[in-house]
Amino acid sequence: AQKITQTQPGMFVQEKEAVTLDCTYDTSDPSYGLFWYKQPSSGEMIFLIYQGSYDQQNATEGRYSLNFQKARKSANLVISASQLGDSAMYFCAMREGPYNQGGKLIFGQGTELSVKP
Amino acid sequence: DVKVTQSSRYLVKRTGEKVFLECVQDMDHENMFWYRQDPGLGLRLIYFSYDVKMKEKGDIPEGYSVSREKKERFSLILESASTNQTSMYLCASSTSKAPASTQYFGPGTRLLVL
């Protein structure tokens, strides 16, 4: 069964607008972590934001915020004020279990975001 | 800054060749990982290692082996390359000392098997 699902293979957004990239996950472990990565066309994976399963508040990092809805098992990434440089592939990932047990991640299929001028 | 380096950005090999992909990290991380990335499939874990000389199979270990003789170095070996191993290979490392510990990735190796 798919543990991390990104249902949007591709998305377009107008420059300076906000965009939400969807991610749903499936786990029965009470302790887990959720990550978002950006992969530009150059290929490197860039860490954007992290949300722990016990965190009470939604994570934010600059223009990135994570809309964490635990009961719905969703962890959507919100990018505010999109820039041309935000055009990239975005991956949602989950770490199951406590962080001190290796940190293996499961990745979604990715969403390709294109920002239009 | 964490640095993860991979021995090659691009590699072309023939079917049946033995292929070595090297990964080195400079942050004293305990954990190291090898993924392959294919369009529409995301990143799939091949092998990972929690410590020197330790290795565990990921989701798609068939056709691959790994070696971790030193903490900073994790090698992926394709014993006999096949065309279906043409892919992007990404190495990553992480520490298990903090909840928000992310994986740091190398630049990737695009492997073409002819």
mmCIF file of C-alpha atoms in Angstrom:
data_model
loop_
_atom_site.group_PDB
_atom_site.id
_atom_site.type_symbol
_atom_site.label_atom_id
_atom_site.label_comp_id
_atom_site.label_asym_id
_atom_site.label_seq_id
_atom_site.Cartn_x
_atom_site.Cartn_y
_atom_site.Cartn_z
ATOM 1 C CA ALA A 1 0.000 0.000 0.000
ATOM 2 C CA GLN A 2 1.231 3.461 -0.831
ATOM 3 C CA LYS A 3 2.428 5.125 2.342
ATOM 4 C CA ILE A 4 2.992 8.571 0.906
ATOM 5 C CA THR A 5 0.689 9.883 -1.795
ATOM 6 C CA GLN A 6 1.124 12.999 -3.855
ATOM 7 C CA THR A 7 -1.875 13.204 -6.144
ATOM 8 C CA GLN A 8 -0.739 16.158 -8.263
ATOM 9 C CA PRO A 9 1.847 15.083 -10.842
ATOM 10 C CA GLY A 10 2.110 18.653 -12.130
ATOM 11 C CA MET A 11 0.905 22.089 -11.144
ATOM 12 C CA PHE A 12 1.078 25.630 -12.465
ATOM 13 C CA VAL A 13 1.017 28.803 -10.401
ATOM 14 C CA GLN A 14 1.282 32.456 -11.297
ATOM 15 C CA GLU A 15 4.293 34.310 -9.955
ATOM 16 C CA LYS A 16 3.604 35.995 -6.591
ATOM 17 C CA GLU A 17 0.604 33.792 -5.851
ATOM 18 C CA ALA A 18 0.433 31.122 -3.166
ATOM 19 C CA VAL A 19 0.289 27.428 -4.014
ATOM 20 C CA THR A 20 -0.518 24.298 -2.033
ATOM 21 C CA LEU A 21 1.078 20.952 -2.817
ATOM 22 C CA ASP A 22 -0.827 17.987 -1.438
ATOM 23 C CA CYS A 23 0.576 15.082 0.529
ATOM 24 C CA THR A 24 -1.260 12.341 2.399
ATOM 25 C CA TYR A 25 0.399 9.598 4.386
ATOM 26 C CA ASP A 26 -0.475 6.338 6.003
ATOM 27 C CA THR A 27 1.052 4.990 9.178
ATOM 28 C CA SER A 28 -0.048 3.336 12.393
ATOM 29 C CA ASP A 29 3.088 4.418 14.237
ATOM 30 C CA PRO A 30 2.404 7.274 16.693
ATOM 31 C CA SER A 31 5.908 8.627 16.243
ATOM 32 C CA TYR A 32 6.812 9.836 12.779
ATOM 33 C CA GLY A 33 8.217 12.798 10.928
ATOM 34 C CA LEU A 34 7.216 14.471 7.695
ATOM 35 C CA PHE A 35 9.633 16.221 5.344
ATOM 36 C CA TRP A 36 9.391 18.214 2.159
ATOM 37 C CA TYR A 37 12.222 18.425 -0.364
ATOM 38 C CA LYS A 38 12.716 20.478 -3.499
ATOM 39 C CA GLN A 39 14.559 19.116 -6.517
ATOM 40 C CA PRO A 40 15.446 21.674 -9.205
ATOM 41 C CA SER A 41 16.318 20.551 -12.701
ATOM 42 C CA SER A 42 19.983 20.348 -11.659
ATOM 43 C CA GLY A 43 19.071 17.276 -9.615
ATOM 44 C CA GLU A 44 20.113 18.045 -6.059
ATOM 45 C CA MET A 45 17.586 17.440 -3.287
ATOM 46 C CA ILE A 46 17.082 20.436 -1.026
ATOM 47 C CA PHE A 47 15.450 20.062 2.382
ATOM 48 C CA LEU A 48 12.649 22.584 2.923
ATOM 49 C CA ILE A 49 10.667 21.861 6.065
ATOM 50 C CA TYR A 50 9.999 19.292 8.786
ATOM 51 C CA GLN A 51 6.958 18.434 10.915
ATOM 52 C CA GLY A 52 7.040 15.988 13.811
ATOM 53 C CA SER A 53 3.971 13.932 14.670
ATOM 54 C CA TYR A 54 3.891 15.355 18.183
ATOM 55 C CA ASP A 55 4.402 18.970 17.147
ATOM 56 C CA GLN A 56 1.427 21.065 18.161
ATOM 57 C CA GLN A 57 2.011 23.878 15.705
ATOM 58 C CA ASN A 58 2.373 23.823 11.964
ATOM 59 C CA ALA A 59 5.969 24.191 10.833
ATOM 60 C CA THR A 60 7.055 27.308 8.961
ATOM 61 C CA GLU A 61 10.325 28.207 7.232
ATOM 62 C CA GLY A 62 10.290 31.534 5.462
ATOM 63 C CA ARG A 63 7.857 31.304 2.531
ATOM 64 C CA TYR A 64 7.209 27.617 3.242
ATOM 65 C CA SER A 65 4.632 26.347 5.683
ATOM 66 C CA LEU A 66 3.319 22.892 6.339
ATOM 67 C CA ASN A 67 -0.426 22.488 6.814
ATOM 68 C CA PHE A 68 -0.440 19.477 9.141
ATOM 69 C CA GLN A 69 -3.816 17.837 9.672
ATOM 70 C CA LYS A 70 -3.077 14.794 11.775
ATOM 71 C CA ALA A 71 -6.586 13.320 11.842
ATOM 72 C CA ARG A 72 -6.770 13.489 8.065
ATOM 73 C CA LYS A 73 -3.172 12.282 7.708
ATOM 74 C CA SER A 74 -2.266 15.119 5.446
ATOM 75 C CA ALA A 75 0.837 17.295 5.339
ATOM 76 C CA ASN A 76 0.400 19.824 2.566
ATOM 77 C CA LEU A 77 3.162 22.251 1.647
ATOM 78 C CA VAL A 78 2.149 25.857 1.163
ATOM 79 C CA ILE A 79 4.468 28.175 -0.740
ATOM 80 C CA SER A 80 3.557 31.821 -0.406
ATOM 81 C CA ALA A 81 4.432 34.507 -2.961
ATOM 82 C CA SER A 82 5.742 32.082 -5.595
ATOM 83 C CA GLN A 83 8.937 32.964 -7.413
ATOM 84 C CA LEU A 84 10.272 31.758 -10.749
ATOM 85 C CA GLY A 85 13.001 29.944 -8.862
ATOM 86 C CA ASP A 86 10.381 27.808 -7.137
ATOM 87 C CA SER A 87 9.861 25.865 -10.369
ATOM 88 C CA ALA A 88 11.033 22.376 -9.450
ATOM 89 C CA MET A 89 9.947 18.902 -8.425
ATOM 90 C CA TYR A 90 8.711 18.685 -4.842
ATOM 91 C CA PHE A 91 8.766 15.516 -2.773
ATOM 92 C CA CYS A 92 6.951 14.706 0.436
ATOM 93 C CA ALA A 93 8.601 12.086 2.659
ATOM 94 C CA MET A 94 7.837 10.322 5.915
ATOM 95 C CA ARG A 95 10.073 8.848 8.569
ATOM 96 C CA GLU A 96 8.313 6.116 10.516
ATOM 97 C CA GLY A 97 9.244 5.420 14.106
ATOM 98 C CA PRO A 98 11.483 7.324 16.512
ATOM 99 C CA TYR A 99 14.160 9.530 15.009
ATOM 100 C CA ASN A 100 16.966 7.729 16.833
ATOM 101 C CA GLN A 101 16.365 4.504 14.963
ATOM 102 C CA GLY A 102 17.977 5.230 11.659
ATOM 103 C CA GLY A 103 15.829 7.816 9.964
ATOM 104 C CA LYS A 104 14.760 5.820 6.928
ATOM 105 C CA LEU A 105 12.446 7.861 4.689
ATOM 106 C CA ILE A 106 9.610 6.872 2.393
ATOM 107 C CA PHE A 107 9.060 9.258 -0.525
ATOM 108 C CA GLY A 108 6.012 10.199 -2.544
ATOM 109 C CA GLN A 109 6.033 10.277 -6.325
ATOM 110 C CA GLY A 110 6.591 14.011 -6.463
ATOM 111 C CA THR A 111 4.776 17.068 -7.827
ATOM 112 C CA GLU A 112 6.301 19.171 -10.577
ATOM 113 C CA LEU A 113 5.612 22.826 -9.957
ATOM 114 C CA SER A 114 5.897 25.408 -12.725
ATOM 115 C CA VAL A 115 5.756 29.097 -11.856
ATOM 116 C CA LYS A 116 4.511 31.338 -14.658
ATOM 117 C CA PRO A 117 5.777 34.939 -15.008
ATOM 118 C CA ASP B 1 27.663 22.853 5.966
ATOM 119 C CA VAL B 2 27.057 19.201 5.336
ATOM 120 C CA LYS B 3 28.637 17.954 2.206
ATOM 121 C CA VAL B 4 27.778 14.725 0.449
ATOM 122 C CA THR B 5 29.757 14.002 -2.665
ATOM 123 C CA GLN B 6 29.308 11.322 -5.304
ATOM 124 C CA SER B 7 32.126 10.078 -7.487
ATOM 125 C CA SER B 8 30.499 10.839 -10.839
ATOM 126 C CA ARG B 9 27.695 13.038 -12.144
ATOM 127 C CA TYR B 10 27.305 11.045 -15.341
ATOM 128 C CA LEU B 11 28.330 7.492 -16.117
ATOM 129 C CA VAL B 12 27.924 5.302 -19.200
ATOM 130 C CA LYS B 13 28.489 1.567 -18.854
ATOM 131 C CA ARG B 14 27.947 -1.564 -20.912
ATOM 132 C CA THR B 15 25.613 -4.401 -19.994
ATOM 133 C CA GLY B 16 27.391 -6.909 -17.800
ATOM 134 C CA GLU B 17 30.007 -4.498 -16.463
ATOM 135 C CA LYS B 18 30.631 -4.159 -12.737
ATOM 136 C CA VAL B 19 29.835 -0.623 -11.648
ATOM 137 C CA PHE B 20 30.945 1.178 -8.501
ATOM 138 C CA LEU B 21 29.222 4.309 -7.258
ATOM 139 C CA GLU B 22 30.993 6.040 -4.412
ATOM 140 C CA CYS B 23 29.521 8.371 -1.827
ATOM 141 C CA VAL B 24 31.402 10.345 0.811
ATOM 142 C CA GLN B 25 30.012 12.557 3.570
ATOM 143 C CA ASP B 26 31.978 14.888 5.824
ATOM 144 C CA MET B 27 29.621 15.348 8.789
ATOM 145 C CA ASP B 28 30.320 12.184 10.762
ATOM 146 C CA HIS B 29 26.787 10.939 10.115
ATOM 147 C CA GLU B 30 25.899 7.458 11.291
ATOM 148 C CA ASN B 31 23.320 6.776 8.596
ATOM 149 C CA MET B 32 23.862 6.543 4.869
ATOM 150 C CA PHE B 33 21.441 5.667 2.104
ATOM 151 C CA TRP B 34 21.342 4.804 -1.581
ATOM 152 C CA TYR B 35 18.255 5.596 -3.671
ATOM 153 C CA ARG B 36 17.368 5.343 -7.281
ATOM 154 C CA GLN B 37 15.042 7.866 -8.832
ATOM 155 C CA ASP B 38 12.880 7.172 -11.862
ATOM 156 C CA PRO B 39 10.193 9.421 -13.380
ATOM 157 C CA GLY B 40 6.798 8.920 -11.773
ATOM 158 C CA LEU B 41 8.179 6.619 -9.086
ATOM 159 C CA GLY B 42 9.842 9.070 -6.737
ATOM 160 C CA LEU B 43 12.876 7.898 -4.790
ATOM 161 C CA ARG B 44 13.146 4.233 -3.940
ATOM 162 C CA LEU B 45 15.513 2.989 -1.281
ATOM 163 C CA ILE B 46 18.049 0.418 -2.428
ATOM 164 C CA TYR B 47 20.205 -0.090 0.672
ATOM 165 C CA PHE B 48 21.031 1.764 3.852
ATOM 166 C CA SER B 49 23.547 1.576 6.640
ATOM 167 C CA TYR B 50 23.323 2.632 10.275
ATOM 168 C CA ASP B 51 26.951 2.082 11.098
ATOM 169 C CA VAL B 52 30.263 1.005 9.714
ATOM 170 C CA LYS B 53 30.154 -2.494 8.245
ATOM 171 C CA MET B 54 26.384 -2.628 8.730
ATOM 172 C CA LYS B 55 23.930 -2.715 5.874
ATOM 173 C CA GLU B 56 20.258 -3.341 5.434
ATOM 174 C CA LYS B 57 18.157 -3.944 2.372
ATOM 175 C CA GLY B 58 15.753 -1.293 1.252
ATOM 176 C CA ASP B 59 12.779 -1.723 -1.016
ATOM 177 C CA ILE B 60 14.623 -2.665 -4.226
ATOM 178 C CA PRO B 61 17.961 -4.351 -3.382
ATOM 179 C CA GLU B 62 17.948 -6.899 -6.216
ATOM 180 C CA GLY B 63 20.929 -6.523 -8.501
ATOM 181 C CA TYR B 64 22.801 -4.270 -6.075
ATOM 182 C CA SER B 65 25.199 -4.643 -3.175
ATOM 183 C CA VAL B 66 26.843 -2.118 -0.871
ATOM 184 C CA SER B 67 29.946 -1.666 1.186
ATOM 185 C CA ARG B 68 30.650 0.534 4.188
ATOM 186 C CA GLU B 69 34.188 0.009 5.421
ATOM 187 C CA LYS B 70 34.582 3.537 6.787
ATOM 188 C CA LYS B 71 32.004 5.767 8.431
ATOM 189 C CA GLU B 72 32.240 8.483 5.816
ATOM 190 C CA ARG B 73 32.046 6.281 2.731
ATOM 191 C CA PHE B 74 29.188 4.191 1.350
ATOM 192 C CA SER B 75 29.597 2.413 -1.963
ATOM 193 C CA LEU B 76 26.906 1.016 -4.231
ATOM 194 C CA ILE B 77 27.909 -1.855 -6.482
ATOM 195 C CA LEU B 78 26.111 -3.122 -9.541
ATOM 196 C CA GLU B 79 27.588 -6.593 -9.913
ATOM 197 C CA SER B 80 26.513 -6.998 -13.534
ATOM 198 C CA ALA B 81 24.879 -3.895 -14.937
ATOM 199 C CA SER B 82 21.677 -4.270 -16.896
ATOM 200 C CA THR B 83 19.738 -1.788 -19.002
ATOM 201 C CA ASN B 84 16.933 -1.640 -16.425
ATOM 202 C CA GLN B 85 19.427 -0.155 -13.992
ATOM 203 C CA THR B 86 19.669 2.976 -16.093
ATOM 204 C CA SER B 87 18.568 5.598 -13.617
ATOM 205 C CA MET B 88 19.518 8.505 -11.385
ATOM 206 C CA TYR B 89 21.259 7.332 -8.211
ATOM 207 C CA LEU B 90 21.197 9.498 -5.121
ATOM 208 C CA CYS B 91 23.218 9.044 -1.978
ATOM 209 C CA ALA B 92 22.187 10.604 1.339
ATOM 210 C CA SER B 93 23.379 10.758 4.913
ATOM 211 C CA SER B 94 21.812 11.704 8.230
ATOM 212 C CA THR B 95 22.315 11.626 11.941
ATOM 213 C CA SER B 96 19.924 10.052 14.436
ATOM 214 C CA LYS B 97 20.622 12.608 17.163
ATOM 215 C CA ALA B 98 17.682 14.965 16.605
ATOM 216 C CA PRO B 99 14.011 14.555 15.660
ATOM 217 C CA ALA B 100 14.199 17.020 12.805
ATOM 218 C CA SER B 101 17.341 15.474 11.408
ATOM 219 C CA THR B 102 16.967 15.534 7.685
ATOM 220 C CA GLN B 103 18.773 13.517 5.087
ATOM 221 C CA TYR B 104 21.424 15.413 3.157
ATOM 222 C CA PHE B 105 21.761 14.394 -0.451
ATOM 223 C CA GLY B 106 24.610 14.247 -2.889
ATOM 224 C CA PRO B 107 24.289 15.721 -6.392
ATOM 225 C CA GLY B 108 23.297 12.387 -7.929
ATOM 226 C CA THR B 109 24.798 10.125 -10.572
ATOM 227 C CA ARG B 110 22.980 9.651 -13.849
ATOM 228 C CA LEU B 111 23.847 6.149 -14.987
ATOM 229 C CA LEU B 112 23.208 4.943 -18.512
ATOM 230 C CA VAL B 113 23.644 1.233 -19.186
ATOM 231 C CA LEU B 114 23.910 0.375 -22.867
#
